[in-house]
PDB file of C-alpha atoms and ligand atoms in Angstrom:
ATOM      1  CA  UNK A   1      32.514   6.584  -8.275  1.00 60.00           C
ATOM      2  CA  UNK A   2      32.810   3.191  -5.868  1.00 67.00           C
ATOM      3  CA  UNK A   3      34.362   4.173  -2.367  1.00 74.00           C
ATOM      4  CA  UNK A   4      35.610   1.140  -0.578  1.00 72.00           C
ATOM      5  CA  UNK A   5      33.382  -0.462   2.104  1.00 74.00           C
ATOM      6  CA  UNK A   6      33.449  -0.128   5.521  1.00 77.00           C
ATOM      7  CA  UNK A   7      32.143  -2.531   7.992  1.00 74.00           C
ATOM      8  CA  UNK A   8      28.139  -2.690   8.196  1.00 79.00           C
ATOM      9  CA  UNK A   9      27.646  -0.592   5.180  1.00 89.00           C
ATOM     10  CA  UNK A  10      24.982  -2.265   2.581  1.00 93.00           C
ATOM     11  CA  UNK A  11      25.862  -2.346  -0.963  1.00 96.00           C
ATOM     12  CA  UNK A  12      24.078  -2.875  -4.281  1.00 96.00           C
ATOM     13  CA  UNK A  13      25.809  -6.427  -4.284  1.00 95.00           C
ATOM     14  CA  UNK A  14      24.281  -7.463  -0.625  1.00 95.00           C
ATOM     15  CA  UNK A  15      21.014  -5.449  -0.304  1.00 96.00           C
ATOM     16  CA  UNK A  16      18.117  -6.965   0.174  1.00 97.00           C
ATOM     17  CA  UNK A  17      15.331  -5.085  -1.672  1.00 97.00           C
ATOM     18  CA  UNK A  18      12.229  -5.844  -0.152  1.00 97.00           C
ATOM     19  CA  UNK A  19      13.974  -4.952   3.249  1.00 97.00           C
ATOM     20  CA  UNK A  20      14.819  -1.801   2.368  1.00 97.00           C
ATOM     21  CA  UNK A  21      11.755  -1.330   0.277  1.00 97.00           C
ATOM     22  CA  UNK A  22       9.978  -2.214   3.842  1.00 96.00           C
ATOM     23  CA  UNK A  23      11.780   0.239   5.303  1.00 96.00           C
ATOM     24  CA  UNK A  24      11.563   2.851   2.564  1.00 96.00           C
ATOM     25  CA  UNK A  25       7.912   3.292   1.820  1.00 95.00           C
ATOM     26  CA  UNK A  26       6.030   0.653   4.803  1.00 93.00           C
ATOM     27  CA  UNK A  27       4.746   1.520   7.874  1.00 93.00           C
ATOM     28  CA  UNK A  28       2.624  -1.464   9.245  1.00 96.00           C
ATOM     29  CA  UNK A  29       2.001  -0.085  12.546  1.00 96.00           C
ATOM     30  CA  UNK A  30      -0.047   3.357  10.840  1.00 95.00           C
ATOM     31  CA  UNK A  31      -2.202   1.398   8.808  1.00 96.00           C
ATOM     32  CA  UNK A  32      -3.164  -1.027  11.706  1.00 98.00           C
ATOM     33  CA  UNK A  33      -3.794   1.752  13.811  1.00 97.00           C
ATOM     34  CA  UNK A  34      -5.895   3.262  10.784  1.00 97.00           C
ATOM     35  CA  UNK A  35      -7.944   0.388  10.487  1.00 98.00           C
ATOM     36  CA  UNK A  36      -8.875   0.348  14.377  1.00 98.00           C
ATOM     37  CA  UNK A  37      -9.513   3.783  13.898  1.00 98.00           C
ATOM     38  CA  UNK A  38     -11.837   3.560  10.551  1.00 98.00           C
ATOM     39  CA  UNK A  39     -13.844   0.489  12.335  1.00 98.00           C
ATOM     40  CA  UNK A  40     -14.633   2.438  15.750  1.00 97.00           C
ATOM     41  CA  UNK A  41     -15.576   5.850  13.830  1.00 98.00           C
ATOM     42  CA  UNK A  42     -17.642   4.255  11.328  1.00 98.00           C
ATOM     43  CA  UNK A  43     -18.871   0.421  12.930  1.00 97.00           C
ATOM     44  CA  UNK A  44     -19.300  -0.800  16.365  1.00 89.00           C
ATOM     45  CA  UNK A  45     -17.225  -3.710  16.377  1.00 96.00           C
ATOM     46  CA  UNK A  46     -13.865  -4.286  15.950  1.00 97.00           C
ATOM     47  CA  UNK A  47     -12.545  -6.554  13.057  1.00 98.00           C
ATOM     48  CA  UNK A  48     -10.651  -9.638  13.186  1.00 98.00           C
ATOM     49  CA  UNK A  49     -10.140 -11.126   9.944  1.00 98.00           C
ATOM     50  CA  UNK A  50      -8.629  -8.825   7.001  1.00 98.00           C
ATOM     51  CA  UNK A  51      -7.741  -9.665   3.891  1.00 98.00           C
ATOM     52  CA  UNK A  52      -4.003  -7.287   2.148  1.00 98.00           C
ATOM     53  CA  UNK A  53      -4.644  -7.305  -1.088  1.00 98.00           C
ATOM     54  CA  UNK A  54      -1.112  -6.720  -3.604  1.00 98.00           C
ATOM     55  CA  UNK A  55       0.272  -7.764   0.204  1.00 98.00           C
ATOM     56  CA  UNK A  56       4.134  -8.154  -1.104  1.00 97.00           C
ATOM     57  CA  UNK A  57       6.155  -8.445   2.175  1.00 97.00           C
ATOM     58  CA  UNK A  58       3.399  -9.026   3.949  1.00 97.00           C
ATOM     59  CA  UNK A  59       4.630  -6.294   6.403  1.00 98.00           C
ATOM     60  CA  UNK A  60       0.554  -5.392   7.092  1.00 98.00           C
ATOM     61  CA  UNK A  61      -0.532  -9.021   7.304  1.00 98.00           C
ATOM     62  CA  UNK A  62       2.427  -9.956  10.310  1.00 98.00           C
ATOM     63  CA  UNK A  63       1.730  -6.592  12.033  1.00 98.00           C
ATOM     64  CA  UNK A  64      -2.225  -7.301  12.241  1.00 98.00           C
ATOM     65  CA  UNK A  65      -1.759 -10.679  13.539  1.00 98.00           C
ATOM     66  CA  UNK A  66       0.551  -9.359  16.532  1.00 98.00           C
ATOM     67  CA  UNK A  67      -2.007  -6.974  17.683  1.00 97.00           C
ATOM     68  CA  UNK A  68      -3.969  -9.871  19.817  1.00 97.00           C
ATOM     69  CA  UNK A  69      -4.808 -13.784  19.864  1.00 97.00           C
ATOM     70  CA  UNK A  70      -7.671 -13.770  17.381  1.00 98.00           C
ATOM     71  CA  UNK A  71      -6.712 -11.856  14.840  1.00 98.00           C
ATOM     72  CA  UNK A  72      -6.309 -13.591  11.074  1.00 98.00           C
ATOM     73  CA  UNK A  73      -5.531 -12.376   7.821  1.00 98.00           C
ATOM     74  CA  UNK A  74      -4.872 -13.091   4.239  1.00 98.00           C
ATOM     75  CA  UNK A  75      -2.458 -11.876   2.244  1.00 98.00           C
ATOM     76  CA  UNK A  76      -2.734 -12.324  -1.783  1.00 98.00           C
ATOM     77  CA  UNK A  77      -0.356 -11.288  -4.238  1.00 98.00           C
ATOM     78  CA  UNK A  78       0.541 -13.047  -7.852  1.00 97.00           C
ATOM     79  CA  UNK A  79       4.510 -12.181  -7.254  1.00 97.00           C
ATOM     80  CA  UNK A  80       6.159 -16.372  -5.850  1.00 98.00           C
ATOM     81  CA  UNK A  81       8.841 -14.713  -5.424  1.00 97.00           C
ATOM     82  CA  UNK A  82       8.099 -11.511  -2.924  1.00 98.00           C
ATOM     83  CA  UNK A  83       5.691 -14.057  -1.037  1.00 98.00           C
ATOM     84  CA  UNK A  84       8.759 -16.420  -0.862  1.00 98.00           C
ATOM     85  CA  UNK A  85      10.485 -13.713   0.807  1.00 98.00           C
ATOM     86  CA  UNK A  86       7.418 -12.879   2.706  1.00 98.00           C
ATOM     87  CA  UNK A  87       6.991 -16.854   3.712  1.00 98.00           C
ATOM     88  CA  UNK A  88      10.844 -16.356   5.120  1.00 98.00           C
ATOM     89  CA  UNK A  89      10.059 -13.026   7.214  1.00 98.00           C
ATOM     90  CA  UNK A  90       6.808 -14.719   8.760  1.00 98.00           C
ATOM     91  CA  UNK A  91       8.715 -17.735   9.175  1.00 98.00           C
ATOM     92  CA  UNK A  92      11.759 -16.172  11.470  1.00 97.00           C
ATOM     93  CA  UNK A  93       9.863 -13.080  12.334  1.00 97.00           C
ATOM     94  CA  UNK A  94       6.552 -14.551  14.238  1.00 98.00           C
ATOM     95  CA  UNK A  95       5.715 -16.764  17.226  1.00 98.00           C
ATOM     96  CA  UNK A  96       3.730 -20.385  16.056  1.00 98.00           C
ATOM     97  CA  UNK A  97       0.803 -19.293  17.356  1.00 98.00           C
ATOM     98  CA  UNK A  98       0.804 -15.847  15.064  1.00 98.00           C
ATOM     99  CA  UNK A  99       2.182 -17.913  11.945  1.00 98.00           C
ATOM    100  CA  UNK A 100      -1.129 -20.215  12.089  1.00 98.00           C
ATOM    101  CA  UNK A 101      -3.403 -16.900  11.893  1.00 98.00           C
ATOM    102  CA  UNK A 102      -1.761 -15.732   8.304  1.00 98.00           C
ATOM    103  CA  UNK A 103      -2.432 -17.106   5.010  1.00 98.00           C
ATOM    104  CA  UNK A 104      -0.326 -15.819   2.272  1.00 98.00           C
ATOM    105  CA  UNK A 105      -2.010 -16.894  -1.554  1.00 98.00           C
ATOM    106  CA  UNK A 106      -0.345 -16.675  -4.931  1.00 98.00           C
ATOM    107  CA  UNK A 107      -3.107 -15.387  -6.643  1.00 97.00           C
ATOM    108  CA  UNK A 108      -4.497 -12.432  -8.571  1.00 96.00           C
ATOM    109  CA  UNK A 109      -6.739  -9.951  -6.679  1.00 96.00           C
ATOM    110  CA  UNK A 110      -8.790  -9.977  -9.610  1.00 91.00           C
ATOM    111  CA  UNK A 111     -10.376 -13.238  -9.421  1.00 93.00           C
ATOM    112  CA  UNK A 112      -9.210 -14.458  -6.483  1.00 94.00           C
ATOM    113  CA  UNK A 113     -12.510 -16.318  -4.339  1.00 93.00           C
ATOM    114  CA  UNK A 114     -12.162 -16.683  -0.461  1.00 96.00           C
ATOM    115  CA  UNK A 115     -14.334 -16.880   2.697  1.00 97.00           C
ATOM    116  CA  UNK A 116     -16.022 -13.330   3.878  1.00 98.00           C
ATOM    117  CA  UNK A 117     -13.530 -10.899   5.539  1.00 98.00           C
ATOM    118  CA  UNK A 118     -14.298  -8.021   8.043  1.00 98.00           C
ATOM    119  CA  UNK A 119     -12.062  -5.618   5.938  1.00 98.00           C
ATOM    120  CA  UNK A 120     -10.137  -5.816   2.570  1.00 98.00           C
ATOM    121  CA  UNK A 121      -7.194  -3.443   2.865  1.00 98.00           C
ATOM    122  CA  UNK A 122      -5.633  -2.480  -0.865  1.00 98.00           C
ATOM    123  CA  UNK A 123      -2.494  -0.254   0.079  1.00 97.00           C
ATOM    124  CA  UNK A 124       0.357   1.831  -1.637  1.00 96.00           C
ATOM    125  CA  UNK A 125      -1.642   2.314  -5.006  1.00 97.00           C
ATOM    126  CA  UNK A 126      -1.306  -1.089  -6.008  1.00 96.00           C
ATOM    127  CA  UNK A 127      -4.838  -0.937  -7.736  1.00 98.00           C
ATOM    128  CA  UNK A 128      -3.509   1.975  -9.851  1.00 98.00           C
ATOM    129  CA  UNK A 129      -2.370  -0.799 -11.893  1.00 97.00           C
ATOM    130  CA  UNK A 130      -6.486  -1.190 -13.228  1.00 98.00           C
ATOM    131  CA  UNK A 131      -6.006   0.915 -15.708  1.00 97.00           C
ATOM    132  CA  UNK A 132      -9.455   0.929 -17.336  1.00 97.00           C
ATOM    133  CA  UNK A 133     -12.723   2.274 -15.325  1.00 98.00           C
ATOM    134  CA  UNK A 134     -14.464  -1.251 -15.808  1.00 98.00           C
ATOM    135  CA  UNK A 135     -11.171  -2.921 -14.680  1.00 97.00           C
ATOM    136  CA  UNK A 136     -11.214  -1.031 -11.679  1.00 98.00           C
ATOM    137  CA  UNK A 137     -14.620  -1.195 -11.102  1.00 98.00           C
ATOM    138  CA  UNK A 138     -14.946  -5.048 -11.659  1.00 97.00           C
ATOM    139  CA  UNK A 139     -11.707  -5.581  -8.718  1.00 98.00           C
ATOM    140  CA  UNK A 140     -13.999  -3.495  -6.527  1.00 98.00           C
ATOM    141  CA  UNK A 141     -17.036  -5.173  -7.454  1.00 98.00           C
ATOM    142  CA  UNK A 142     -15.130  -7.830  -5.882  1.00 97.00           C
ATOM    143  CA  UNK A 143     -13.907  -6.775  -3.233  1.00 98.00           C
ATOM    144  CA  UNK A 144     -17.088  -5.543  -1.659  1.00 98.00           C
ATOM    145  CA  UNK A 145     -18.486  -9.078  -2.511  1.00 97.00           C
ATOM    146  CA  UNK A 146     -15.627 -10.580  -0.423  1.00 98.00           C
ATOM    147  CA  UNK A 147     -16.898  -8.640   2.346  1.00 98.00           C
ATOM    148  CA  UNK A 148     -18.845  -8.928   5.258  1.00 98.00           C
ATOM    149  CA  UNK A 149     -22.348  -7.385   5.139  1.00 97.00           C
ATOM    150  CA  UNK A 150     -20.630  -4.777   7.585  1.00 97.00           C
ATOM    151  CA  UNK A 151     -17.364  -5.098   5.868  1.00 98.00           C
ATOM    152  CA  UNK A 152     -14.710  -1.918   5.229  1.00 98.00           C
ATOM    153  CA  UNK A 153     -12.854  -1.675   2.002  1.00 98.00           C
ATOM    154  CA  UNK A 154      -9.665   0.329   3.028  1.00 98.00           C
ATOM    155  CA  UNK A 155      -7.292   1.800   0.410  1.00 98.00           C
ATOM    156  CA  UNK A 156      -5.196   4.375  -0.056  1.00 98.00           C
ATOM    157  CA  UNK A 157      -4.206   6.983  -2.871  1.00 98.00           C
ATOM    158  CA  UNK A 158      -1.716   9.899  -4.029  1.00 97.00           C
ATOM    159  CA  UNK A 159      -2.416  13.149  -5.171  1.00 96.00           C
ATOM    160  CA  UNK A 160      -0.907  16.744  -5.056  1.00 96.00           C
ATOM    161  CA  UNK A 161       0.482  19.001  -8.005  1.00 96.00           C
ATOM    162  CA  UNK A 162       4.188  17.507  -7.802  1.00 96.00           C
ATOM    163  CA  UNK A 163       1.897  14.267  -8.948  1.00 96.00           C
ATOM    164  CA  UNK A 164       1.605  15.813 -12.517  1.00 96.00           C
ATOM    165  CA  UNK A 165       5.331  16.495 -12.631  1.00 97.00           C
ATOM    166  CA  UNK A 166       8.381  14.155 -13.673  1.00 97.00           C
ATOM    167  CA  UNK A 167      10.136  14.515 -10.947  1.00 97.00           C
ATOM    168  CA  UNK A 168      12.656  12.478  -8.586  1.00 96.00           C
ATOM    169  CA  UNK A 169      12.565  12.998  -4.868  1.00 96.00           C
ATOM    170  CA  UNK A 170      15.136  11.837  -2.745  1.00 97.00           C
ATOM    171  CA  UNK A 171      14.867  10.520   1.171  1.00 96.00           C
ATOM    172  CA  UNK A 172      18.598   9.657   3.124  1.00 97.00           C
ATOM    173  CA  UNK A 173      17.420   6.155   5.133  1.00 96.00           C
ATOM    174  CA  UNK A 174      19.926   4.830   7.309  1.00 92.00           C
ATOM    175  CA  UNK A 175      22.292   3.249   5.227  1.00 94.00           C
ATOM    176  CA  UNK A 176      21.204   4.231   1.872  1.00 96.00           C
ATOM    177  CA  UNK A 177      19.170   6.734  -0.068  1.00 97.00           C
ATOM    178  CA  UNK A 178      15.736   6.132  -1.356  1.00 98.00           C
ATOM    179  CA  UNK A 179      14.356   7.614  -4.493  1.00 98.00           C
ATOM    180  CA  UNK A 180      11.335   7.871  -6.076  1.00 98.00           C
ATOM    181  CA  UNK A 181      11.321   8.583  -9.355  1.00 98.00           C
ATOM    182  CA  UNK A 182       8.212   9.817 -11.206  1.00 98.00           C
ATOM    183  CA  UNK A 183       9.768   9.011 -14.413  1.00 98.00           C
ATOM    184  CA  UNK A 184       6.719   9.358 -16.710  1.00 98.00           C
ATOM    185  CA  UNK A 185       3.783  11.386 -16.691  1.00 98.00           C
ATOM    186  CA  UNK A 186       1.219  11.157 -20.080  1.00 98.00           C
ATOM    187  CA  UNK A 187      -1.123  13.887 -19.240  1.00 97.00           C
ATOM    188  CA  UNK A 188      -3.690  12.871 -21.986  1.00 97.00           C
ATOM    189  CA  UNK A 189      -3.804   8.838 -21.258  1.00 97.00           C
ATOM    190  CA  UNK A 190      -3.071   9.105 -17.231  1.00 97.00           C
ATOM    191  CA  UNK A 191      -0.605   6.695 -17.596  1.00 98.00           C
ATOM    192  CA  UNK A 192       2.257   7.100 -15.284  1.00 98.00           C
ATOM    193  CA  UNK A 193       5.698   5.295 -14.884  1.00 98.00           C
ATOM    194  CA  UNK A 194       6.939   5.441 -11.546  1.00 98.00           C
ATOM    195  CA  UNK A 195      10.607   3.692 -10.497  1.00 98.00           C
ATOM    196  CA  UNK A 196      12.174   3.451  -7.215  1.00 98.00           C
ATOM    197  CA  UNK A 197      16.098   3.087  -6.871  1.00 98.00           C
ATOM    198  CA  UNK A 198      18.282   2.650  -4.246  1.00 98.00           C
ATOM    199  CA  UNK A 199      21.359   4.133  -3.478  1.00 97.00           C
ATOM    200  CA  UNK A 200      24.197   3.377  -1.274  1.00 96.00           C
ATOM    201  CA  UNK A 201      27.082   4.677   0.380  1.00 95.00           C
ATOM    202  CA  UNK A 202      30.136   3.356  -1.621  1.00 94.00           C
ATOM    203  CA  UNK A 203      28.710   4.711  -4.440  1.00 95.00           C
ATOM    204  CA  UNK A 204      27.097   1.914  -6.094  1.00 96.00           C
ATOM    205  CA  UNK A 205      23.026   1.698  -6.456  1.00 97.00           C
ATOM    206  CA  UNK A 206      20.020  -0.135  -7.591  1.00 98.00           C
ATOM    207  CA  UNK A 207      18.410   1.301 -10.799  1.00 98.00           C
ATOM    208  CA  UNK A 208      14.905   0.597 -11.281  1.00 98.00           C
ATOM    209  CA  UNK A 209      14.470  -1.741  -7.917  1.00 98.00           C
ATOM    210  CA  UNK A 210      10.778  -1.581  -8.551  1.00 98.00           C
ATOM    211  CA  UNK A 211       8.517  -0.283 -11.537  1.00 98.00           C
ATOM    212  CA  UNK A 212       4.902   0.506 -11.157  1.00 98.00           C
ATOM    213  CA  UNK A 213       2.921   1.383 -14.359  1.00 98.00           C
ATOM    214  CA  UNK A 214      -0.010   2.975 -13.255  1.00 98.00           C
ATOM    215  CA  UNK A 215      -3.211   5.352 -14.184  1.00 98.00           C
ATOM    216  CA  UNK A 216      -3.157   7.847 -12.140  1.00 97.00           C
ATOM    217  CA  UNK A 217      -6.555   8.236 -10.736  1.00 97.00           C
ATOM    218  CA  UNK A 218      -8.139  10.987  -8.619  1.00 96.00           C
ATOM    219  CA  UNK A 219      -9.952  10.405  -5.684  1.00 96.00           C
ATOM    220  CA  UNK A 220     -13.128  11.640  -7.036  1.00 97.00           C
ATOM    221  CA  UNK A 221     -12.781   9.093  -9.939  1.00 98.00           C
ATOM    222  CA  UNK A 222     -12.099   6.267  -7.643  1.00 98.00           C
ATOM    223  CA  UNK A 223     -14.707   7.574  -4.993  1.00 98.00           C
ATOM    224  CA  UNK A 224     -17.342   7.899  -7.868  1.00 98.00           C
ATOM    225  CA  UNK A 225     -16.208   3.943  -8.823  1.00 98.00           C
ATOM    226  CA  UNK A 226     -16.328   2.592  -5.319  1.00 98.00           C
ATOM    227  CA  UNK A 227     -19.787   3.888  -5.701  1.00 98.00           C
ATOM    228  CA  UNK A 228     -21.018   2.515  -8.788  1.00 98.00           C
ATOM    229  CA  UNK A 229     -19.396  -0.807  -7.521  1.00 98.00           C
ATOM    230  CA  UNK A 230     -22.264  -0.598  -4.526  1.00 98.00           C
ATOM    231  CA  UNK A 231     -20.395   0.961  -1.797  1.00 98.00           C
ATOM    232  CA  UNK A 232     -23.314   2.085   0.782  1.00 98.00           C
ATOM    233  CA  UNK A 233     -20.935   5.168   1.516  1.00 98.00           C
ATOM    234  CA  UNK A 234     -17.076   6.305   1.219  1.00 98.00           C
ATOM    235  CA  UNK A 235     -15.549   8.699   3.390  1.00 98.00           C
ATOM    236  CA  UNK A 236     -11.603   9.818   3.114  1.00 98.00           C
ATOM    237  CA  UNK A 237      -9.476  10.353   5.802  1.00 98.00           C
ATOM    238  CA  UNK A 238      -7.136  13.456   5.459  1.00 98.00           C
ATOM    239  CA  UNK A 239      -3.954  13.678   7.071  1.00 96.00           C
ATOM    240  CA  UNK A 240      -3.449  16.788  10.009  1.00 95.00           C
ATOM    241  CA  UNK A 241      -0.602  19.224   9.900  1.00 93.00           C
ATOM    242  CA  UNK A 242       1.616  20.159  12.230  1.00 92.00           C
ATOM    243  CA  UNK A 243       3.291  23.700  13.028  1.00 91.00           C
ATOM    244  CA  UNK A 244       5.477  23.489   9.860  1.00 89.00           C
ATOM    245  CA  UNK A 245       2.640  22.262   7.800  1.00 86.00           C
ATOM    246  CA  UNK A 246       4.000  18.496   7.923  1.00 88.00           C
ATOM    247  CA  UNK A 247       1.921  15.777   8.031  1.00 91.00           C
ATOM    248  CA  UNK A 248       1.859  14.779  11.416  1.00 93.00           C
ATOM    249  CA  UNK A 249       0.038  10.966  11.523  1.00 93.00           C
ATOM    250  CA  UNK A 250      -3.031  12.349  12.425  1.00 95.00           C
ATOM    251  CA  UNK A 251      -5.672  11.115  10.412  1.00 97.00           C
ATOM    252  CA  UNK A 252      -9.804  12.387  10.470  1.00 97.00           C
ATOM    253  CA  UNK A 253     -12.451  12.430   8.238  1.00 97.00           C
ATOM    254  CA  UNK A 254     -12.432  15.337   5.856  1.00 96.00           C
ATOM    255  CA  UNK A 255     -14.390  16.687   2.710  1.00 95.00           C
ATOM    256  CA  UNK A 256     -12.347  19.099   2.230  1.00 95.00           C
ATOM    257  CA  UNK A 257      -8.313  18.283   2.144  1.00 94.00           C
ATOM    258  CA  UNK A 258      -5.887  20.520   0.852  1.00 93.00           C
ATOM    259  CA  UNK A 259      -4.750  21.634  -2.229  1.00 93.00           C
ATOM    260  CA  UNK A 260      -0.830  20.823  -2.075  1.00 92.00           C
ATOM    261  CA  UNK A 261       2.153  19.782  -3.623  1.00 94.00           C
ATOM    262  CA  UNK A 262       1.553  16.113  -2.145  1.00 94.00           C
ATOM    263  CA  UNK A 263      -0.459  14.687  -0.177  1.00 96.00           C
ATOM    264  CA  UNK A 264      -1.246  10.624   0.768  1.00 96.00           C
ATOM    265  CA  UNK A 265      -5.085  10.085   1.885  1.00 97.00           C
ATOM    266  CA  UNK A 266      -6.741   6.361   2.582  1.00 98.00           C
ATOM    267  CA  UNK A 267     -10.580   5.956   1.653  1.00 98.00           C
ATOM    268  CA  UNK A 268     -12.917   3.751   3.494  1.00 98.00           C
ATOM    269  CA  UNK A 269     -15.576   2.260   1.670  1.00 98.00           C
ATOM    270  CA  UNK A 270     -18.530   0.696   3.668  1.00 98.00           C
ATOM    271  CA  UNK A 271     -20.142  -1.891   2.315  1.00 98.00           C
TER     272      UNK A 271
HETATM  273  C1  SAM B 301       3.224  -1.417  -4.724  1.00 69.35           C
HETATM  274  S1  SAM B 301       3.459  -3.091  -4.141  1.00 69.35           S
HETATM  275  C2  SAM B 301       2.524  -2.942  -2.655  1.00 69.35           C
HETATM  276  C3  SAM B 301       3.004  -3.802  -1.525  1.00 69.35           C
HETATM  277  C4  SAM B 301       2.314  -3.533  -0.196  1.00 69.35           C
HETATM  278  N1  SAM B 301       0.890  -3.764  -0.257  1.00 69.35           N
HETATM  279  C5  SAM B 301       2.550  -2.134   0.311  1.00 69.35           C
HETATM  280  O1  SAM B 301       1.619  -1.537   0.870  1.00 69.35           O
HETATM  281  O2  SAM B 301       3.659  -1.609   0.224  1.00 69.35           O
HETATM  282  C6  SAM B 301       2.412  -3.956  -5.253  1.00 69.35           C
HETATM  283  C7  SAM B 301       2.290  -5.464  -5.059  1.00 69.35           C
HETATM  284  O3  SAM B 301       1.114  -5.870  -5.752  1.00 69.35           O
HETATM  285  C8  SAM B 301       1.354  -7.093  -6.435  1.00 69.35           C
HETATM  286  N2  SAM B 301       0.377  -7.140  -7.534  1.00 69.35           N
HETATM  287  C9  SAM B 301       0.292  -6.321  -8.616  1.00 69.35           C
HETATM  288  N3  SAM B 301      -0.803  -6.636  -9.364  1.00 69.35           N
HETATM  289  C10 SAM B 301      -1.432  -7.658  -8.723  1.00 69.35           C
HETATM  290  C11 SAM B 301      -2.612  -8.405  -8.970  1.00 69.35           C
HETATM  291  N4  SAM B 301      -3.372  -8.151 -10.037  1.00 69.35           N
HETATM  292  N5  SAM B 301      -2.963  -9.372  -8.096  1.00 69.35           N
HETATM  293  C12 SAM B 301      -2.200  -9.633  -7.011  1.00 69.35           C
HETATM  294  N6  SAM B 301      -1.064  -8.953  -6.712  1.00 69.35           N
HETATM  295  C13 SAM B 301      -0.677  -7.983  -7.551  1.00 69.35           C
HETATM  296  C14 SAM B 301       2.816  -7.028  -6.835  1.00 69.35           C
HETATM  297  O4  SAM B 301       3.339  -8.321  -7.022  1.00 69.35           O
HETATM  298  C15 SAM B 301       3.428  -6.285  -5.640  1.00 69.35           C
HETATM  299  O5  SAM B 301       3.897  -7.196  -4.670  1.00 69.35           O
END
């Protein structure tokens, strides 16, 4: 039922979705720090020009080229409109000299042909959307020949038992309540429907926000593919725990993991 609005509150009529999906399920500053992290474990240099993949908001691309002077990036998605948005942010968010180091291209990752990168980052699942193995393995295929000859492929993936379920799980943001909504899970194809809706406090909300029809792969079937795409090596980084068995933003590299009810790992595949 609506409740009236009080001063500051957002509403269905005056959110913004890619802010709040920022805010929701983004956290630029991790996955910069992840990438650091990856290149000084596993190369001795440190990288300066990355290419986001799916980049949407951008939110990775603007955070990378903040870190320092030198650092570039390019960000490629086939959405005009959430690089429109992502043109705006860039635009009112970052200093002249950090708007000349980003590139953002309308383009799909699948073809798309541009100079040699240190690192290709593909992140929130976006490649679950190659459903078929030689779909996937052609987009890796390349990626790794968009790389460097020392060049990292990062990406991440989901996993856990709560993945097989249909399930919807609910976080309270400030200001409104996310919800991710596993709305369809096909055990026999892999296919999986996944929404995310918005709620907010007067009562009204955002069905459907965002879809994402996915396969949802393991990370032995997408290890085994970064492989037969000619990845040297791939290693996966595995999240620590802390006293309450949370995550706790700890990342190392692990062969082992954990068997639980879900669980977010990135892969790093050297070329
Ligand atoms: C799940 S969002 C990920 C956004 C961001 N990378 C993140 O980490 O949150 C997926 C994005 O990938 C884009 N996308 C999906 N398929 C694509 C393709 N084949 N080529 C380029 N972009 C694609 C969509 O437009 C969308 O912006």
């Amino acid at each position: 039922m609506a409740r009236p609005v009080k001063e500051g509150w957002i509403t269905a009529k005056t959110a913004d979705i890619n802010d709040l999906y920022e805010r929701s399920v983004q956290c630029p500053e991790s996955e910069v720090s992840l990438i650091y992290q990856a290149w000084d474990e596993l190369r001795e240099r440190k990288p300066v020009v990355i290419r986001e993949d799916f980049c949407g908001t951008s939110a990775v691309a603007r955070e990378w080229v903040k870190q320092n002077d030198i650092n570039r990036v390019v960000g490629v998605d086939l959405d005009p409109s959430v690089l429109a948005w992502a043109n705006n942010k860039i635009a009112s968010e970052l200093t002249e000299n950090q708007i000349s180091r980003v590139d953002l291209i309308e383009h799909d990752v699948f073809t798309v042909d541009l100079p040699l990168v240190d690192c290709t980052l593909a992140m929130n699942f976006s490649y679950y959307g190659f459903k078929k193995r030689d779909q996937l393995l052609r987009y890796f295929e390349s990626v790794k020949r968009g790389l460097k000859d020392d060049g990292i492929f990062l990406l991440d993936a989901y996993g856990g038992s709560d993945s097989f379920l249909e399930m919807d799980e609910e976080r309270d943001m400030d200001g409104f309540t996310y919800i991710w909504d596993q709305h369809l899970v096909n055990p026999i194809t892999g296919d999986v429907v996944n929404y995310i809706h918005f709620e907010f406090p007067d009562g009204s909300k955002i069905k459907k926000a965002f879809t994402y029809e996915w396969r949802f792969w393991t990370l032995p079937e997408i290890k085994d593919v970064l492989l037969d795409a000619g990845f040297s090596s791939v290693v996966v980084y595995w999240e620590g725990t802390d006293e309450d068995g949370d995550g706790n933003g700890v990342w190392s590299v692990d062969s082992r993991g954990e068997a639980c009810a879900g669980w977010v790992a990135y892969m790093a595949a050297l070329k």
